Coordinates of C-alpha atoms in Angstrom, one line a residue:
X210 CA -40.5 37.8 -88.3
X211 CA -41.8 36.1 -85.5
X212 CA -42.0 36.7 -81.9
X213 CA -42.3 34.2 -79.2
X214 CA -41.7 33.9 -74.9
X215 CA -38.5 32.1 -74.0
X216 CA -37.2 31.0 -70.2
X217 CA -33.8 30.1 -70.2
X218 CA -33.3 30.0 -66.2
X219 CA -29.9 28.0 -66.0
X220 CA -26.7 28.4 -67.4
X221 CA -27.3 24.9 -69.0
X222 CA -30.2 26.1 -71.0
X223 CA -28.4 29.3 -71.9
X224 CA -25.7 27.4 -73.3
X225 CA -27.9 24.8 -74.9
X226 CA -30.4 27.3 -76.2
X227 CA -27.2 29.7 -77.9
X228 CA -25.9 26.2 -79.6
X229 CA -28.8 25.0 -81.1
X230 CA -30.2 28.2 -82.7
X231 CA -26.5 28.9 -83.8
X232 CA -27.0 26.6 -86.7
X233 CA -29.7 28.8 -88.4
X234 CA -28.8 31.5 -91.1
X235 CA -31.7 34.0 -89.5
X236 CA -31.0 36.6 -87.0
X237 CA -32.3 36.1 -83.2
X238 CA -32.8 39.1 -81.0
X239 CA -33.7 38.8 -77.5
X240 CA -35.3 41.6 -74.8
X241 CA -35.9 42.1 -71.4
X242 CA -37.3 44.9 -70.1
X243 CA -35.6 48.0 -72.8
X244 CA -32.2 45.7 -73.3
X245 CA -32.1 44.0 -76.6
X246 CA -29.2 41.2 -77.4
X247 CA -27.9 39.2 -80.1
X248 CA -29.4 35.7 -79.2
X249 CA -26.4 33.8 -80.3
X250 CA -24.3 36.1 -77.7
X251 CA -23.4 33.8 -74.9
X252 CA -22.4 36.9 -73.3
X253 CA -25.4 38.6 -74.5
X254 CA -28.0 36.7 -73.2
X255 CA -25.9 36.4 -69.2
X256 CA -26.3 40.2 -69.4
X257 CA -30.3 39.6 -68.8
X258 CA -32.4 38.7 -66.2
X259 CA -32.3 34.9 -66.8
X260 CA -34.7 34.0 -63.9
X261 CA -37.8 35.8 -65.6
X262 CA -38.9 35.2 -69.3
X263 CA -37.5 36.9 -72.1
X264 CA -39.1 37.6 -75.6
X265 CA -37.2 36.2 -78.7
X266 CA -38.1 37.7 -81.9
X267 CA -36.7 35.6 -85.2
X268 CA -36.0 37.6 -88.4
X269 CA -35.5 36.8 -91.7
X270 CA -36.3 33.1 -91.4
X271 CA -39.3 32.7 -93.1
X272 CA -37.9 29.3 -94.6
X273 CA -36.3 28.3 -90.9
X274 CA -39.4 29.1 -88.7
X275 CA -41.2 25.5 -88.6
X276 CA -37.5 23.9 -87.4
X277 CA -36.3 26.9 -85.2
X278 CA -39.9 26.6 -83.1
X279 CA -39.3 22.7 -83.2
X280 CA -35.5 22.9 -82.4
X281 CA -36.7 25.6 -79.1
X282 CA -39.8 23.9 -78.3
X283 CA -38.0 23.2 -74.5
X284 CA -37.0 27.0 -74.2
X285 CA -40.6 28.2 -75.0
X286 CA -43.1 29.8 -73.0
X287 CA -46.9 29.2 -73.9

């Protein structure tokens, strides 16, 4: 499990974000505030408050992790 900051502040990156972690196996949950969703829910993730950043914790990867974090690099917060 690993947790990292996220900003996906258009509907472009929503939509880009959701198909590019789609290909992984591991499960994706993001939160805002108290509402967690399923990060490959396009309607999910339109349910939070786009504009701020969100926290996206990645389970069950542990063989996935290096090439998730590469494949969101864009998306991420440091």
């Amino acid at each position: 499990m690993l947790t990292v900051m996220i900003l996906l502040d258009s509907v472009e990156k929503v939509q880009r974000f959701v198909s590019t972690i789609s290909k992984y196996s591991c499960g994706f949950d993001v939160e805002s505030g108290y509402s967690c969703v399923d990060g490959k829910s396009l309607v999910g993730l339109f349910s939070l408050d786009i504009s701020k950043p969100l926290q996206l914790t990645i389970n069950d990867g542990d063989g996935e992790i290096e090439d998730v974090l590469r494949d969101i690099q864009e998306f991420m917060e440091y």
